[in-house]
Short mmCIF file of C-alpha atoms in Angstrom, two decimals:
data_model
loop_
_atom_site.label_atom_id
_atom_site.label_comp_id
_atom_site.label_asym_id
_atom_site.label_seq_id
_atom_site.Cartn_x
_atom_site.Cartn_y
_atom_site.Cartn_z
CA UNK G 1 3.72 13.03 -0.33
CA UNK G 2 5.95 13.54 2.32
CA UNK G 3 6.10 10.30 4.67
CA UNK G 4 7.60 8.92 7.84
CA UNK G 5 7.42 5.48 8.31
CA UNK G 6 7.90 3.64 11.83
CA UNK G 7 7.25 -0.33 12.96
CA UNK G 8 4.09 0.07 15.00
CA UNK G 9 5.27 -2.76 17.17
CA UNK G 10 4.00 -3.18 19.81
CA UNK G 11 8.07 -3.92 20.76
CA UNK G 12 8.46 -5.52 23.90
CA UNK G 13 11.50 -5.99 26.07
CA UNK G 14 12.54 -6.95 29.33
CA UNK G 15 13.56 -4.26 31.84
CA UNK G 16 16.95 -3.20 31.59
CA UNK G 17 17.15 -4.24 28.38
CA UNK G 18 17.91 -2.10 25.21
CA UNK G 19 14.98 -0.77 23.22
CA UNK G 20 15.85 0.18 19.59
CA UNK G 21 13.10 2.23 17.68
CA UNK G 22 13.54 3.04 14.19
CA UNK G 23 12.28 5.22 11.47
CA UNK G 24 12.52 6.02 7.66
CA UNK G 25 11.41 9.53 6.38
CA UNK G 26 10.95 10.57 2.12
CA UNK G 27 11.87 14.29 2.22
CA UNK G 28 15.33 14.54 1.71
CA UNK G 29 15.19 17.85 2.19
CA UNK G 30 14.35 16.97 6.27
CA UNK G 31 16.79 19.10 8.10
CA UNK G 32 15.14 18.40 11.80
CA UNK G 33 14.79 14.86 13.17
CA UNK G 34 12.96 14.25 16.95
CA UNK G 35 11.94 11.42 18.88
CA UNK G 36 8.69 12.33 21.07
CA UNK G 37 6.72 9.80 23.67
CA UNK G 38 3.54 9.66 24.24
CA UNK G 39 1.44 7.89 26.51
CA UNK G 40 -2.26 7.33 26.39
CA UNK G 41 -4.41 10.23 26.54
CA UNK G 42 -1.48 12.60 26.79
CA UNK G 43 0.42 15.68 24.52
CA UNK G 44 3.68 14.10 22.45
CA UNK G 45 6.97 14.69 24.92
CA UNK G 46 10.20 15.78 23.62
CA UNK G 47 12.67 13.14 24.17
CA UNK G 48 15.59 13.56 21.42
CA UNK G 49 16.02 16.42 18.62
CA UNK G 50 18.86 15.66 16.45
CA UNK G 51 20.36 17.41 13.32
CA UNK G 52 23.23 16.05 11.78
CA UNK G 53 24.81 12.94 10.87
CA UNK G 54 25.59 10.67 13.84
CA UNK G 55 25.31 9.71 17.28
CA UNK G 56 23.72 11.93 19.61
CA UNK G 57 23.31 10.74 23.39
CA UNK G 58 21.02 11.83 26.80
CA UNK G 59 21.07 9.69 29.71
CA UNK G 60 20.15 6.50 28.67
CA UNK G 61 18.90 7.73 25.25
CA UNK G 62 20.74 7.50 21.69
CA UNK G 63 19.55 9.09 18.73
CA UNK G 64 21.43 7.89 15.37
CA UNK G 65 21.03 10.31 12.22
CA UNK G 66 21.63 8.72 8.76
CA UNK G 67 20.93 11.46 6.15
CA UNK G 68 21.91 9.07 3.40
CA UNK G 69 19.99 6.34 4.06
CA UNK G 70 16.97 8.40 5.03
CA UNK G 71 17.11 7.29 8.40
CA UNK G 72 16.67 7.47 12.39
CA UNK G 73 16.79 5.50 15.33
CA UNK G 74 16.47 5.66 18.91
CA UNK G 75 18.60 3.45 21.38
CA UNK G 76 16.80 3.27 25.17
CA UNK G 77 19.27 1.18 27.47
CA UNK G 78 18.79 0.19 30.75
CA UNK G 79 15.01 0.18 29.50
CA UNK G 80 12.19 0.96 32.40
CA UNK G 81 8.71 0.20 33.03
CA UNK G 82 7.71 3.79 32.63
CA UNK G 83 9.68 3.99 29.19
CA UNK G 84 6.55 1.64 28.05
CA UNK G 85 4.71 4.37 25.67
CA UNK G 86 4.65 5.16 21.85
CA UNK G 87 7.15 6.38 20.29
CA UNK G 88 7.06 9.10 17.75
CA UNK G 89 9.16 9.80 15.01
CA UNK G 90 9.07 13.61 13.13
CA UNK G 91 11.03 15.57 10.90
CA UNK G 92 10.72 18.57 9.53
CA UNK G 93 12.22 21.31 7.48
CA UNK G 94 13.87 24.38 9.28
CA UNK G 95 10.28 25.95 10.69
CA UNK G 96 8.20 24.09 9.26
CA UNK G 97 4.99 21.88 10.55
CA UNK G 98 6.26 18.03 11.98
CA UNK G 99 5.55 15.02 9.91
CA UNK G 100 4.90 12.29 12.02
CA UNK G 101 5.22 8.49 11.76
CA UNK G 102 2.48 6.39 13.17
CA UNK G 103 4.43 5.83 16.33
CA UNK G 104 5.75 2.27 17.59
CA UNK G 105 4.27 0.82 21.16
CA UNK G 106 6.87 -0.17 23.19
CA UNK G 107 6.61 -2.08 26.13
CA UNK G 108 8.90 -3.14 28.62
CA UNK G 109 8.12 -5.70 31.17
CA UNK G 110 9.06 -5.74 34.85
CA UNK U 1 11.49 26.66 29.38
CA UNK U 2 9.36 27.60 27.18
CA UNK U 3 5.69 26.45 27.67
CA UNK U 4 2.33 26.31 24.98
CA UNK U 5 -0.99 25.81 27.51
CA UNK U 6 -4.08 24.71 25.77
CA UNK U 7 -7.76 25.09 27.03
CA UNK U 8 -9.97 23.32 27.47
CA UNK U 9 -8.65 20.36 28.06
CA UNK U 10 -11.69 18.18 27.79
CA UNK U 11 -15.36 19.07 26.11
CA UNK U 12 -18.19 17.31 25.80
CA UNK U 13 -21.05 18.57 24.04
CA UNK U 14 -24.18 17.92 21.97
CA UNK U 15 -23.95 17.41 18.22
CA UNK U 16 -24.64 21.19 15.69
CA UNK U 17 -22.86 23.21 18.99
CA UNK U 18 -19.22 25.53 18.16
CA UNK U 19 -16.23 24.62 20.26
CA UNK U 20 -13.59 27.09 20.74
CA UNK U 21 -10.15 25.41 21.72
CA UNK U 22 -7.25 28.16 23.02
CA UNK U 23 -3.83 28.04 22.50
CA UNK U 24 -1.43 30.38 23.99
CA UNK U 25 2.39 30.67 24.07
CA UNK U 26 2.89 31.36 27.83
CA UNK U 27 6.97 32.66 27.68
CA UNK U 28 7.72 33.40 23.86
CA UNK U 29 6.10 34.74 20.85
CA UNK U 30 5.06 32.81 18.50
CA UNK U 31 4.32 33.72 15.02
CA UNK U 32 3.68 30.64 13.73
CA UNK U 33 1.30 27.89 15.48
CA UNK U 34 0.44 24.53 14.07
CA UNK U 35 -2.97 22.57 15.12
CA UNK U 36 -2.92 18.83 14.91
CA UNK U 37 -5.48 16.13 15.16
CA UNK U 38 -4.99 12.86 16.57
CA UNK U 39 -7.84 9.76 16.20
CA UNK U 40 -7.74 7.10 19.02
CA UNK U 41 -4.71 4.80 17.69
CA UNK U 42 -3.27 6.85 15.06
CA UNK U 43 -0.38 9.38 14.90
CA UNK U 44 -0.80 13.24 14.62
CA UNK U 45 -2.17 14.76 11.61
CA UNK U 46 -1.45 18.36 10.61
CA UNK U 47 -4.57 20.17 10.16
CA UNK U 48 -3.30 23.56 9.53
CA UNK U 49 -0.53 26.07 10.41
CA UNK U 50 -1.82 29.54 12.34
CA UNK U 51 0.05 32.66 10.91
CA UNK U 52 -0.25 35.50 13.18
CA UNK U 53 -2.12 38.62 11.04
CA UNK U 54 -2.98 36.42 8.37
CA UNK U 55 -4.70 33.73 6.91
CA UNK U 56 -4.18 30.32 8.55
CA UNK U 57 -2.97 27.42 5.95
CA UNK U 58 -5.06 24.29 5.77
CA UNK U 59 -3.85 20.78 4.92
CA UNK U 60 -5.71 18.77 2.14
CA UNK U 61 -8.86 17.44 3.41
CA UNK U 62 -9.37 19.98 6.33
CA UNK U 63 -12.37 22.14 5.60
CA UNK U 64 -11.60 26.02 7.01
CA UNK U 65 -14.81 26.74 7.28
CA UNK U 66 -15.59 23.88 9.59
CA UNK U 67 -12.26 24.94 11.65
CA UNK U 68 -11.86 28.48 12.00
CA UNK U 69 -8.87 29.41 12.98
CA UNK U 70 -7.73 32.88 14.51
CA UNK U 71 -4.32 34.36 15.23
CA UNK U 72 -4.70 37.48 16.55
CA UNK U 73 -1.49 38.19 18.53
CA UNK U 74 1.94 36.42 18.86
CA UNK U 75 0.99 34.77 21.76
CA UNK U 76 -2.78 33.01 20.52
CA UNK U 77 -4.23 31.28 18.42
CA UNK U 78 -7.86 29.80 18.48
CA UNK U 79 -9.41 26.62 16.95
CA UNK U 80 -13.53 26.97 16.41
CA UNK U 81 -14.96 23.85 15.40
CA UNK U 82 -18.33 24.95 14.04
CA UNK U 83 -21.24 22.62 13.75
CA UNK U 84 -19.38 20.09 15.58
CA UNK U 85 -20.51 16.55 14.54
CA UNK U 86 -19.29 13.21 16.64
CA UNK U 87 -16.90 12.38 13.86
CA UNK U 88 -15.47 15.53 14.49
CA UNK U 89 -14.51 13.63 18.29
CA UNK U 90 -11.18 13.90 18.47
CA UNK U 91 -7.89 14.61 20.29
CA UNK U 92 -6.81 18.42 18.80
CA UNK U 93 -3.08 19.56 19.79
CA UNK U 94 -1.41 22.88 19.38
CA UNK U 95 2.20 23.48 18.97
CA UNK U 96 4.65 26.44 18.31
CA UNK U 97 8.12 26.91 17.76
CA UNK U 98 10.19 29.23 20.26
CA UNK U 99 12.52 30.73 17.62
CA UNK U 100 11.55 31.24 13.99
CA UNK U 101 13.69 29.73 11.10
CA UNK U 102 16.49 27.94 12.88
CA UNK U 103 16.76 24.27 14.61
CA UNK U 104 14.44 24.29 17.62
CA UNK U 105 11.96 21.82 18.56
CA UNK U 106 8.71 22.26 18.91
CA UNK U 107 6.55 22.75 21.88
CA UNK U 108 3.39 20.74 22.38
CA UNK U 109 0.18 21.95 24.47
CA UNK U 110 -1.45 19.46 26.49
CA UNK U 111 -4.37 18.74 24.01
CA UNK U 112 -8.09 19.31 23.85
CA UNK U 113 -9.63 16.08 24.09
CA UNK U 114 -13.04 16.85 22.25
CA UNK U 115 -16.46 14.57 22.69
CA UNK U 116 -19.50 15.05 20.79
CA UNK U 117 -23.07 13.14 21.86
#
């Protein structure tokens, strides 16, 4: 059984703080890592894809690759008010369908 | 960019009616689509991946032939839920890759949110 495991939170921060999400996945064979948000009632956004081992930046978001230890992470600085959503981790093989995690809540207070 | 609409966006409607979600791929063809379900509170589950010209490929636990699914060109594919019963109430989301094989995310539609009385 292919898993993806994520802290369900809810994580809470103060604004401009940094937000760090996390995620473990099973499938070592994963070759596609993404971060998606989602608010309430709405389709999962694209915020991060990364493939290889590393740091991979946009704007005020980090995604960290760890093939080795199975793992993922997402860095938010400067965090917002409208960052406050869920999180979704997924990986995936080249083509393949996502696997998700159950998402973490994150909220950041103004 | 490339762009996956969805319609309906919301249903509501009585319990033993069929429900026919769309999904097209508005810029790109895709040859494979993937529908997802989503219960209030919980993360997406894959309910089956939509092969265009062939048979669609269901997940454990997903009865096809309570969800039909159709994938008649490279730019739709359909979601039926026959008989719909109110545990069948749920948030359904389509997705599709642009490019077939390689890295590239995928691209969500904006959901079906479906009610049954």
């Amino acid at each position: 059984q292919k898993e993806v495991e994520q802290n369900s939170g809810p994580l809470s921060v103060p604004e401009g703080a940094i937000a760090s999400l996390n995620c473990t996945y099973s499938d070592r064979g994963s070759q596609s890592f993404f971060w998606y948000r989602q608010y309430s009632g709405k389709s999962p956004e694209l915020i991060m894809s990364i493939y290889s081992n590393g740091d991979k930046e946009d704007g005020r978001f980090t995604a960290q690759l760890n093939k080795a230890s199975q793992y993922v992470s997402l860095l938010i600085r400067d965090s917002q008010p409208s960052d406050s959503a869920t999180y979704l981790c997924a990986v995936s093989q080249a083509g393949t369908a996502l696997i998700f995690g159950k998402g973490t809540t994150l909220s950041v207070s103004s | 960019g490339a762009v996956v609409s969805q319609h309906p966006s919301w249903v509501i409607c009585k319990s033993g009616t069929s429900v026919k979600i769309e999904c097209r791929s508005l810029d790109f063809q895709a040859t494979t689509m993937f529908w997802y379900r989503q219960f209030p509170k919980q993360s997406l589950m894959l309910m089956a991946t939509s092969n265009e010209g062939s048979k669609a490929t269901y997940e454990q636990g997903v009865e096809k032939d309570k969800f039909l699914i159709n994938h008649a060109s490279l730019t739709l594919s359909t979601l039926t839920v026959t008989s719909a019963h109110p545990e069948d109430s749920s948030f359904y989301i389509c997705s599709a890759y642009q490019g077939a094989g390689s890295n590239q995310p995928q691209h969500f539609g904006d959901g079906t949110r479906l009610s049954i009385l």
